[in-house]
Amino acid sequence: MTQTERPNLPLFTEARPRTGYRLVQLPFELAAEIASNEHRFELKATDAESPVYLCSKTRTYQLLQLSQSNSLFLVTPEHAPDAMDIEGQAPSRFHATPVKTGYLECIPADPKPDLSYVPRYAGSEDLATVESELTYQELHSRTPVSETGLASAWRQAGGVEIDGRIYVLADDLVARLLIAIVDGTRAERLEWAALTAANTFGAVADEGEPQSVVTAVLRRFSDSPEEPYALNIPTIIKWFGERVLEEHGYSALRLADFDQLWAEALPTSLDEGRSLDLLKGRYVHPTPSSILYFPPSRLPTAPAARFDRLFDVKASWDTEDITPFLTDIEPNVDRINVLFMKHTKKKTVGKRTVVSRRGV
């Protein structure tokens, strides 16, 4: 149908903008998820001054305001039974509502849930002194992240629910139960790659903790969040090594002393597998024979400031050694090369690629 053949369709407009409408530009995958009606969507923010996130079951987007000079109208069809077209059918008429200039854009985000306010659980004997008032649903409602994102963070933090209230397991308790789980299941000749909550609890029942607590430790160090659980032995060894470094804080250790302390901290069933490669991005060598805890949490989050701090510690870095100190601010490893090009001087030395401070 040409423009001249089209019937006249009345267009009604309002003179004043409506403030109750905000336009949101949806990514294709999010629009498809909304159209499916399978999940609930929520707008969340930690407080009135914080960014707002649109959260689905599996995805999290930060909402950013984009302004433009063009006029924007929200146009909706409206049935008009009193106006008939040439074929005897009622045409649509349209209602155009001006909206505020600009719209909201959905930017994929991966915010880290703040679990610092969740009470720490140090053991059944201390439960009465740290009784929690929080439920998991309350945590979900106040945390601006998707359901799956929160579930993953909760698992990695050692979150547990006891009598309907939630806690995060204290590291001392995790260490004690992890040793009991590894050594106890080995003594019972259970396969570390196929554990259940029931048979693991049976092997450590003497620890006096409820099964939910034992299961929380098991899930935290398993390759799978569901049964059968498969203990990730390198992750366990790494966790104990980082714990030894953290306990010494800002004090450097002789490498030989650190290795001995690391071996003593591990379950007796894990007498092999220690390697500094497991701890990359968590330490530096003040001298060739010493080691110092140096996690990304101590470093600035702005890329330029992050590189300045790293080059203060060490004038030049192999790219494979410095990359683990950057993955928290740029999870996409392929894009870390962009950071190198923007903030460092990069050169090849033999088969190695080395970065250093610009202008030096």
Short mmCIF file of N, CA, C and O in Angstrom, two decimals, residues 183-313:
data_model
loop_
_atom_site.label_atom_id
_atom_site.label_comp_id
_atom_site.label_asym_id
_atom_site.label_seq_id
_atom_site.Cartn_x
_atom_site.Cartn_y
_atom_site.Cartn_z
N ASP A 183 40.59 -35.38 55.28
CA ASP A 183 41.19 -36.53 55.95
C ASP A 183 40.14 -37.57 56.33
O ASP A 183 40.37 -38.78 56.26
N GLY A 184 38.93 -37.11 56.73
CA GLY A 184 37.88 -38.04 57.13
C GLY A 184 37.36 -38.87 55.97
O GLY A 184 37.16 -40.08 56.09
N THR A 185 37.14 -38.24 54.82
CA THR A 185 36.65 -38.99 53.65
C THR A 185 37.73 -39.92 53.11
O THR A 185 37.42 -41.01 52.61
N ARG A 186 39.00 -39.52 53.22
CA ARG A 186 40.08 -40.42 52.81
C ARG A 186 40.12 -41.64 53.73
O ARG A 186 40.28 -42.78 53.27
N ALA A 187 39.96 -41.42 55.04
CA ALA A 187 39.98 -42.54 55.98
C ALA A 187 38.82 -43.50 55.73
O ALA A 187 38.95 -44.72 55.93
N GLU A 188 37.68 -42.96 55.29
CA GLU A 188 36.51 -43.79 54.98
C GLU A 188 36.55 -44.37 53.57
O GLU A 188 35.61 -45.03 53.14
N ARG A 189 37.65 -44.11 52.87
CA ARG A 189 37.85 -44.59 51.48
C ARG A 189 36.74 -44.11 50.54
O ARG A 189 36.30 -44.83 49.66
N LEU A 190 36.32 -42.87 50.76
CA LEU A 190 35.33 -42.27 49.87
C LEU A 190 36.04 -41.56 48.72
O LEU A 190 37.15 -41.03 48.88
N GLU A 191 35.42 -41.57 47.56
CA GLU A 191 36.00 -40.93 46.38
C GLU A 191 35.81 -39.42 46.47
O GLU A 191 34.69 -38.94 46.57
N TRP A 192 36.90 -38.68 46.39
CA TRP A 192 36.81 -37.22 46.44
C TRP A 192 36.04 -36.65 45.26
O TRP A 192 35.52 -35.54 45.32
N ALA A 193 35.94 -37.41 44.19
CA ALA A 193 35.24 -36.92 42.99
C ALA A 193 33.75 -37.23 43.01
O ALA A 193 33.04 -36.83 42.09
N ALA A 194 33.27 -37.93 44.04
CA ALA A 194 31.85 -38.31 44.06
C ALA A 194 31.36 -38.39 45.50
O ALA A 194 31.02 -39.47 46.00
N LEU A 195 31.31 -37.24 46.18
CA LEU A 195 30.87 -37.20 47.57
C LEU A 195 29.42 -36.74 47.65
O LEU A 195 28.94 -36.00 46.81
N THR A 196 28.73 -37.18 48.69
CA THR A 196 27.39 -36.68 48.98
C THR A 196 27.43 -35.97 50.33
O THR A 196 28.36 -36.16 51.13
N ALA A 197 26.41 -35.16 50.57
CA ALA A 197 26.34 -34.47 51.86
C ALA A 197 26.25 -35.46 53.01
O ALA A 197 26.87 -35.29 54.06
N ALA A 198 25.49 -36.55 52.78
CA ALA A 198 25.26 -37.52 53.85
C ALA A 198 26.53 -38.29 54.21
O ALA A 198 26.89 -38.39 55.39
N ASN A 199 27.23 -38.84 53.19
CA ASN A 199 28.40 -39.65 53.54
C ASN A 199 29.57 -38.77 54.02
O ASN A 199 30.38 -39.19 54.85
N THR A 200 29.63 -37.52 53.55
CA THR A 200 30.66 -36.62 54.06
C THR A 200 30.39 -36.25 55.51
O THR A 200 31.30 -36.23 56.35
N PHE A 201 29.12 -35.97 55.83
CA PHE A 201 28.77 -35.63 57.21
C PHE A 201 29.07 -36.81 58.13
O PHE A 201 29.55 -36.62 59.26
N GLY A 202 28.82 -38.03 57.66
CA GLY A 202 29.12 -39.19 58.47
C GLY A 202 30.59 -39.32 58.80
O GLY A 202 30.95 -39.80 59.88
N ALA A 203 31.44 -38.84 57.89
CA ALA A 203 32.89 -38.95 58.11
C ALA A 203 33.42 -37.87 59.04
O ALA A 203 34.54 -37.99 59.56
N VAL A 204 32.63 -36.81 59.30
CA VAL A 204 33.11 -35.71 60.13
C VAL A 204 32.13 -35.37 61.25
O VAL A 204 32.18 -34.28 61.82
N ALA A 205 31.24 -36.28 61.58
CA ALA A 205 30.20 -36.01 62.57
C ALA A 205 30.78 -35.63 63.93
O ALA A 205 30.14 -34.90 64.70
N ASP A 206 31.99 -36.09 64.24
CA ASP A 206 32.61 -35.78 65.53
C ASP A 206 32.95 -34.30 65.69
O ASP A 206 33.25 -33.85 66.80
N GLU A 207 32.91 -33.54 64.60
CA GLU A 207 33.24 -32.11 64.69
C GLU A 207 32.15 -31.31 65.39
O GLU A 207 32.36 -30.17 65.76
N GLY A 208 30.95 -31.90 65.54
CA GLY A 208 29.89 -31.26 66.30
C GLY A 208 29.17 -30.13 65.59
O GLY A 208 28.51 -29.30 66.24
N GLU A 209 29.28 -30.05 64.26
CA GLU A 209 28.59 -29.01 63.50
C GLU A 209 27.42 -29.62 62.73
O GLU A 209 27.47 -30.78 62.34
N PRO A 210 26.35 -28.84 62.49
CA PRO A 210 25.21 -29.37 61.75
C PRO A 210 25.59 -29.70 60.31
O PRO A 210 26.56 -29.17 59.76
N GLN A 211 24.81 -30.57 59.69
CA GLN A 211 25.11 -31.01 58.34
C GLN A 211 25.11 -29.85 57.35
O GLN A 211 25.89 -29.84 56.39
N SER A 212 24.26 -28.84 57.57
CA SER A 212 24.22 -27.70 56.65
C SER A 212 25.56 -26.97 56.61
O SER A 212 25.98 -26.47 55.56
N VAL A 213 26.26 -26.90 57.75
CA VAL A 213 27.55 -26.23 57.81
C VAL A 213 28.60 -27.05 57.07
O VAL A 213 29.40 -26.52 56.29
N VAL A 214 28.61 -28.36 57.30
CA VAL A 214 29.55 -29.24 56.60
C VAL A 214 29.31 -29.17 55.10
O VAL A 214 30.25 -29.10 54.30
N THR A 215 28.03 -29.16 54.70
CA THR A 215 27.70 -29.11 53.27
C THR A 215 28.14 -27.79 52.65
O THR A 215 28.58 -27.76 51.50
N ALA A 216 28.04 -26.69 53.40
CA ALA A 216 28.47 -25.39 52.88
C ALA A 216 29.96 -25.39 52.56
O ALA A 216 30.40 -24.85 51.54
N VAL A 217 30.77 -26.02 53.42
CA VAL A 217 32.20 -26.14 53.16
C VAL A 217 32.44 -27.04 51.96
O VAL A 217 33.26 -26.75 51.07
N LEU A 218 31.71 -28.14 51.90
CA LEU A 218 31.85 -29.09 50.79
C LEU A 218 31.52 -28.41 49.46
O LEU A 218 32.26 -28.56 48.47
N ARG A 219 30.44 -27.64 49.40
CA ARG A 219 30.03 -26.97 48.17
C ARG A 219 31.03 -25.89 47.77
O ARG A 219 31.29 -25.67 46.58
N ARG A 220 31.59 -25.21 48.75
CA ARG A 220 32.53 -24.13 48.45
C ARG A 220 33.77 -24.64 47.72
O ARG A 220 34.31 -23.94 46.85
N PHE A 221 34.21 -25.84 48.05
CA PHE A 221 35.44 -26.36 47.46
C PHE A 221 35.18 -27.51 46.48
O PHE A 221 36.08 -28.30 46.21
N SER A 222 33.98 -27.56 45.95
CA SER A 222 33.62 -28.58 44.98
C SER A 222 33.51 -27.96 43.60
O SER A 222 33.19 -26.78 43.45
N ASP A 223 33.77 -28.77 42.58
CA ASP A 223 33.60 -28.30 41.20
C ASP A 223 32.13 -28.14 40.84
O ASP A 223 31.81 -27.47 39.86
N SER A 224 31.25 -28.77 41.61
CA SER A 224 29.82 -28.71 41.32
C SER A 224 29.07 -28.20 42.54
O SER A 224 29.38 -28.58 43.67
N PRO A 225 28.05 -27.33 42.35
CA PRO A 225 27.26 -26.86 43.48
C PRO A 225 26.22 -27.87 43.95
O PRO A 225 25.56 -27.66 44.96
N GLU A 226 26.09 -28.96 43.21
CA GLU A 226 25.10 -29.99 43.54
C GLU A 226 25.78 -31.35 43.65
O GLU A 226 26.90 -31.55 43.17
N GLU A 227 25.10 -32.29 44.28
CA GLU A 227 25.62 -33.66 44.36
C GLU A 227 25.63 -34.31 42.99
O GLU A 227 24.75 -34.03 42.16
N PRO A 228 26.59 -35.20 42.74
CA PRO A 228 27.72 -35.55 43.60
C PRO A 228 28.77 -34.44 43.61
O PRO A 228 29.09 -33.87 42.57
N TYR A 229 29.29 -34.16 44.80
CA TYR A 229 30.31 -33.13 44.93
C TYR A 229 31.68 -33.70 44.57
O TYR A 229 31.99 -34.85 44.89
N ALA A 230 32.49 -32.87 43.91
CA ALA A 230 33.84 -33.29 43.52
C ALA A 230 34.84 -32.28 44.10
O ALA A 230 34.90 -31.13 43.64
N LEU A 231 35.58 -32.67 45.11
CA LEU A 231 36.53 -31.76 45.73
C LEU A 231 37.57 -31.31 44.72
O LEU A 231 38.16 -32.12 44.00
N ASN A 232 37.80 -29.98 44.65
CA ASN A 232 38.84 -29.43 43.79
C ASN A 232 40.11 -29.29 44.64
O ASN A 232 40.27 -28.33 45.39
N ILE A 233 40.99 -30.27 44.54
CA ILE A 233 42.16 -30.33 45.41
C ILE A 233 43.10 -29.14 45.21
O ILE A 233 43.56 -28.54 46.19
N PRO A 234 43.42 -28.71 43.96
CA PRO A 234 44.26 -27.51 43.83
C PRO A 234 43.66 -26.27 44.48
O PRO A 234 44.39 -25.45 45.05
N THR A 235 42.34 -26.12 44.42
CA THR A 235 41.69 -24.97 45.06
C THR A 235 41.86 -25.03 46.57
O THR A 235 42.07 -24.00 47.23
N ILE A 236 41.76 -26.21 47.13
CA ILE A 236 41.95 -26.38 48.58
C ILE A 236 43.38 -26.03 48.98
O ILE A 236 43.62 -25.30 49.95
N ILE A 237 44.35 -26.56 48.22
CA ILE A 237 45.75 -26.28 48.52
C ILE A 237 46.02 -24.78 48.40
O ILE A 237 46.71 -24.17 49.24
N LYS A 238 45.47 -24.15 47.36
CA LYS A 238 45.64 -22.71 47.17
C LYS A 238 45.04 -21.93 48.33
O LYS A 238 45.65 -20.98 48.83
N TRP A 239 43.85 -22.32 48.80
CA TRP A 239 43.19 -21.60 49.87
C TRP A 239 44.04 -21.61 51.14
O TRP A 239 44.20 -20.56 51.80
N PHE A 240 44.62 -22.74 51.47
CA PHE A 240 45.47 -22.81 52.66
C PHE A 240 46.75 -21.98 52.48
O PHE A 240 47.21 -21.33 53.43
N GLY A 241 47.32 -22.00 51.27
CA GLY A 241 48.52 -21.20 51.03
C GLY A 241 48.27 -19.72 51.16
O GLY A 241 49.05 -18.98 51.78
N GLU A 242 47.15 -19.26 50.60
CA GLU A 242 46.82 -17.84 50.70
C GLU A 242 46.51 -17.46 52.15
O GLU A 242 46.83 -16.35 52.60
N ARG A 243 45.91 -18.39 52.88
CA ARG A 243 45.60 -18.13 54.29
C ARG A 243 46.88 -17.94 55.10
O ARG A 243 46.95 -17.05 55.96
N VAL A 244 47.91 -18.74 54.83
CA VAL A 244 49.19 -18.57 55.52
C VAL A 244 49.79 -17.20 55.20
O VAL A 244 50.26 -16.49 56.10
N LEU A 245 49.75 -16.81 53.93
CA LEU A 245 50.28 -15.50 53.55
C LEU A 245 49.51 -14.38 54.24
O LEU A 245 50.09 -13.42 54.76
N GLU A 246 48.18 -14.49 54.23
CA GLU A 246 47.35 -13.45 54.82
C GLU A 246 47.58 -13.32 56.32
O GLU A 246 47.55 -12.21 56.87
N GLU A 247 47.80 -14.43 56.99
CA GLU A 247 48.03 -14.39 58.44
C GLU A 247 49.28 -13.59 58.80
O GLU A 247 49.38 -13.05 59.89
N HIS A 248 50.24 -13.52 57.85
CA HIS A 248 51.47 -12.76 58.12
C HIS A 248 51.39 -11.34 57.58
O HIS A 248 52.34 -10.56 57.74
N GLY A 249 50.23 -11.01 56.96
CA GLY A 249 49.95 -9.63 56.58
C GLY A 249 51.05 -8.96 55.79
O GLY A 249 51.39 -9.38 54.69
N TYR A 250 51.64 -7.93 56.39
CA TYR A 250 52.64 -7.12 55.70
C TYR A 250 54.07 -7.58 56.01
O TYR A 250 55.03 -6.87 55.68
N SER A 251 54.20 -8.74 56.60
CA SER A 251 55.53 -9.25 56.92
C SER A 251 55.98 -10.26 55.87
O SER A 251 55.26 -11.21 55.58
N ALA A 252 57.15 -10.02 55.31
CA ALA A 252 57.69 -10.95 54.32
C ALA A 252 58.19 -12.22 55.00
O ALA A 252 58.65 -12.18 56.16
N LEU A 253 58.08 -13.34 54.31
CA LEU A 253 58.55 -14.62 54.81
C LEU A 253 59.65 -15.17 53.91
O LEU A 253 59.62 -14.94 52.69
N ARG A 254 60.60 -15.87 54.50
CA ARG A 254 61.55 -16.62 53.68
C ARG A 254 60.77 -17.70 52.94
O ARG A 254 59.85 -18.31 53.49
N LEU A 255 61.10 -17.92 51.70
CA LEU A 255 60.38 -18.90 50.89
C LEU A 255 60.37 -20.26 51.55
O LEU A 255 59.34 -20.96 51.56
N ALA A 256 61.50 -20.66 52.11
CA ALA A 256 61.57 -21.97 52.77
C ALA A 256 60.64 -22.03 53.98
O ALA A 256 59.96 -23.05 54.21
N ASP A 257 60.58 -20.95 54.76
CA ASP A 257 59.69 -20.92 55.92
C ASP A 257 58.23 -20.94 55.49
O ASP A 257 57.40 -21.62 56.12
N PHE A 258 57.92 -20.19 54.44
CA PHE A 258 56.54 -20.18 53.96
C PHE A 258 56.12 -21.57 53.50
O PHE A 258 55.01 -22.04 53.82
N ASP A 259 56.97 -22.25 52.76
CA ASP A 259 56.61 -23.58 52.27
C ASP A 259 56.37 -24.54 53.42
O ASP A 259 55.46 -25.37 53.38
N GLN A 260 57.15 -24.44 54.48
CA GLN A 260 56.96 -25.31 55.63
C GLN A 260 55.64 -25.00 56.34
O GLN A 260 54.89 -25.92 56.71
N LEU A 261 55.33 -23.72 56.53
CA LEU A 261 54.06 -23.34 57.16
C LEU A 261 52.87 -23.80 56.31
O LEU A 261 51.85 -24.22 56.84
N TRP A 262 53.00 -23.69 55.00
CA TRP A 262 51.94 -24.11 54.08
C TRP A 262 51.70 -25.61 54.21
O TRP A 262 50.56 -26.07 54.32
N ALA A 263 52.77 -26.38 54.26
CA ALA A 263 52.66 -27.83 54.38
C ALA A 263 52.00 -28.22 55.71
O ALA A 263 51.16 -29.13 55.77
N GLU A 264 52.36 -27.51 56.78
CA GLU A 264 51.80 -27.82 58.10
C GLU A 264 50.32 -27.46 58.19
O GLU A 264 49.57 -28.08 58.96
N ALA A 265 49.88 -26.46 57.42
CA ALA A 265 48.48 -26.03 57.49
C ALA A 265 47.55 -26.98 56.74
O ALA A 265 46.36 -27.06 57.06
N LEU A 266 48.06 -27.72 55.76
CA LEU A 266 47.23 -28.56 54.91
C LEU A 266 46.75 -29.82 55.63
O LEU A 266 47.38 -30.29 56.59
N PRO A 267 45.64 -30.41 55.17
CA PRO A 267 45.26 -31.75 55.66
C PRO A 267 46.41 -32.73 55.40
O PRO A 267 47.14 -32.60 54.42
N THR A 268 46.54 -33.70 56.30
CA THR A 268 47.66 -34.64 56.15
C THR A 268 47.56 -35.46 54.87
O THR A 268 48.58 -35.94 54.36
N SER A 269 46.36 -35.59 54.32
CA SER A 269 46.19 -36.35 53.09
C SER A 269 46.72 -35.61 51.87
O SER A 269 46.88 -36.21 50.80
N LEU A 270 47.00 -34.33 52.02
CA LEU A 270 47.49 -33.53 50.89
C LEU A 270 48.94 -33.14 51.15
O LEU A 270 49.26 -32.00 51.49
N ASP A 271 49.82 -34.10 50.99
CA ASP A 271 51.23 -33.83 51.24
C ASP A 271 51.99 -33.46 49.98
O ASP A 271 53.21 -33.28 50.01
N GLU A 272 51.29 -33.33 48.86
CA GLU A 272 51.91 -32.92 47.61
C GLU A 272 51.00 -31.90 46.91
O GLU A 272 49.85 -31.73 47.29
N GLY A 273 51.55 -31.26 45.90
CA GLY A 273 50.74 -30.35 45.08
C GLY A 273 50.95 -28.88 45.37
O GLY A 273 50.34 -28.03 44.71
N ARG A 274 51.81 -28.54 46.35
CA ARG A 274 52.06 -27.13 46.62
C ARG A 274 52.90 -26.53 45.49
O ARG A 274 53.90 -27.10 45.07
N SER A 275 52.47 -25.38 45.00
CA SER A 275 53.20 -24.69 43.93
C SER A 275 52.84 -23.21 43.99
O SER A 275 51.67 -22.85 44.13
N LEU A 276 53.86 -22.36 43.88
CA LEU A 276 53.59 -20.92 43.88
C LEU A 276 52.74 -20.50 42.69
O LEU A 276 52.12 -19.44 42.72
N ASP A 277 52.70 -21.32 41.64
CA ASP A 277 51.83 -21.00 40.49
C ASP A 277 50.37 -20.90 40.92
O ASP A 277 49.59 -20.16 40.31
N LEU A 278 49.99 -21.64 41.96
CA LEU A 278 48.61 -21.59 42.44
C LEU A 278 48.27 -20.23 43.06
O LEU A 278 47.10 -19.84 43.12
N LEU A 279 49.29 -19.52 43.50
CA LEU A 279 49.08 -18.26 44.24
C LEU A 279 49.39 -17.02 43.41
O LEU A 279 49.49 -15.92 43.95
N LYS A 280 49.54 -17.18 42.10
CA LYS A 280 49.84 -16.03 41.26
C LYS A 280 48.77 -14.95 41.45
O LYS A 280 47.58 -15.22 41.51
N GLY A 281 49.23 -13.71 41.52
CA GLY A 281 48.31 -12.60 41.74
C GLY A 281 48.00 -12.36 43.20
O GLY A 281 47.16 -11.51 43.52
N ARG A 282 48.69 -13.07 44.09
CA ARG A 282 48.45 -12.91 45.53
C ARG A 282 49.73 -12.60 46.29
O ARG A 282 49.69 -12.42 47.50
N TYR A 283 50.85 -12.52 45.61
CA TYR A 283 52.11 -12.28 46.33
C TYR A 283 53.11 -11.59 45.40
O TYR A 283 52.95 -11.56 44.17
N VAL A 284 54.14 -11.02 46.03
CA VAL A 284 55.31 -10.51 45.32
C VAL A 284 56.55 -11.01 46.06
O VAL A 284 56.46 -11.48 47.20
N HIS A 285 57.69 -10.92 45.38
CA HIS A 285 58.97 -11.29 45.98
C HIS A 285 59.76 -10.02 46.30
O HIS A 285 60.34 -9.42 45.40
N PRO A 286 59.75 -9.56 47.57
CA PRO A 286 60.58 -8.40 47.93
C PRO A 286 62.05 -8.65 47.62
O PRO A 286 62.78 -7.73 47.24
N THR A 287 62.49 -9.89 47.82
CA THR A 287 63.83 -10.34 47.42
C THR A 287 63.65 -11.69 46.74
O THR A 287 62.60 -12.33 46.88
N PRO A 288 64.66 -12.17 46.02
CA PRO A 288 64.51 -13.47 45.35
C PRO A 288 64.20 -14.63 46.29
O PRO A 288 63.62 -15.64 45.86
N SER A 289 64.53 -14.50 47.57
CA SER A 289 64.33 -15.62 48.50
C SER A 289 63.22 -15.37 49.51
O SER A 289 63.11 -16.09 50.50
N SER A 290 62.38 -14.34 49.28
CA SER A 290 61.30 -14.05 50.23
C SER A 290 59.98 -13.85 49.49
O SER A 290 59.94 -13.67 48.27
N ILE A 291 58.89 -13.88 50.25
CA ILE A 291 57.55 -13.76 49.67
C ILE A 291 56.70 -12.89 50.58
O ILE A 291 56.82 -12.95 51.81
N LEU A 292 55.82 -12.07 49.98
CA LEU A 292 54.99 -11.14 50.73
C LEU A 292 53.58 -11.17 50.18
O LEU A 292 53.36 -11.13 48.96
N TYR A 293 52.60 -11.25 51.06
CA TYR A 293 51.19 -11.24 50.65
C TYR A 293 50.87 -9.90 50.00
O TYR A 293 51.12 -8.83 50.55
N PHE A 294 50.29 -9.94 48.79
CA PHE A 294 50.03 -8.72 48.03
C PHE A 294 48.80 -8.93 47.15
O PHE A 294 48.90 -9.08 45.93
N PRO A 295 47.60 -8.96 47.75
CA PRO A 295 46.39 -9.26 46.98
C PRO A 295 45.87 -8.03 46.24
O PRO A 295 46.15 -6.89 46.63
N PRO A 296 45.07 -8.23 45.19
CA PRO A 296 44.48 -7.10 44.46
C PRO A 296 43.61 -6.20 45.34
O PRO A 296 43.44 -5.02 45.02
N SER A 297 43.07 -6.72 46.44
CA SER A 297 42.23 -5.92 47.31
C SER A 297 43.00 -4.76 47.94
O SER A 297 42.40 -3.80 48.43
N ARG A 298 44.33 -4.82 47.94
CA ARG A 298 45.15 -3.74 48.47
C ARG A 298 45.48 -2.69 47.41
O ARG A 298 46.14 -1.70 47.70
N LEU A 299 45.04 -2.90 46.18
CA LEU A 299 45.45 -2.06 45.07
C LEU A 299 44.31 -1.15 44.61
O LEU A 299 43.13 -1.48 44.79
N PRO A 300 44.64 -0.01 43.98
CA PRO A 300 43.59 0.87 43.44
C PRO A 300 42.80 0.15 42.35
O PRO A 300 43.31 -0.75 41.68
N THR A 301 41.56 0.58 42.16
CA THR A 301 40.72 -0.05 41.14
C THR A 301 40.83 0.65 39.78
O THR A 301 40.51 0.04 38.76
N ALA A 302 41.24 1.90 39.74
CA ALA A 302 41.43 2.59 38.47
C ALA A 302 42.66 2.02 37.77
O ALA A 302 43.72 1.89 38.38
N PRO A 303 42.57 1.66 36.47
CA PRO A 303 43.69 1.01 35.78
C PRO A 303 45.01 1.78 35.87
O PRO A 303 46.05 1.19 36.15
N ALA A 304 44.98 3.09 35.63
CA ALA A 304 46.22 3.86 35.65
C ALA A 304 46.88 3.81 37.02
O ALA A 304 48.10 3.60 37.15
N ALA A 305 46.07 3.99 38.07
CA ALA A 305 46.60 3.94 39.43
C ALA A 305 47.06 2.53 39.78
O ALA A 305 48.04 2.35 40.51
N ARG A 306 46.36 1.52 39.27
CA ARG A 306 46.75 0.12 39.53
C ARG A 306 48.16 -0.14 38.95
O ARG A 306 49.01 -0.70 39.64
N PHE A 307 48.40 0.28 37.72
CA PHE A 307 49.72 0.07 37.13
C PHE A 307 50.79 0.86 37.86
O PHE A 307 51.90 0.35 38.08
N ASP A 308 50.49 2.09 38.28
CA ASP A 308 51.47 2.87 39.03
C ASP A 308 51.89 2.14 40.30
O ASP A 308 53.08 2.09 40.64
N ARG A 309 50.92 1.58 41.00
CA ARG A 309 51.24 0.87 42.25
C ARG A 309 52.06 -0.39 41.97
O ARG A 309 53.01 -0.68 42.70
N LEU A 310 51.71 -1.12 40.92
CA LEU A 310 52.45 -2.33 40.58
C LEU A 310 53.89 -2.01 40.17
O LEU A 310 54.83 -2.73 40.54
N PHE A 311 54.08 -0.92 39.44
CA PHE A 311 55.44 -0.55 39.02
C PHE A 311 56.23 0.07 40.16
O PHE A 311 57.46 0.11 40.11
N ASP A 312 55.55 0.56 41.20
CA ASP A 312 56.26 0.97 42.41
C ASP A 312 56.90 -0.23 43.09
O ASP A 312 57.98 -0.12 43.68
N VAL A 313 56.23 -1.37 43.02
CA VAL A 313 56.72 -2.59 43.65
C VAL A 313 57.81 -3.24 42.82
O VAL A 313 58.80 -3.75 43.35
#
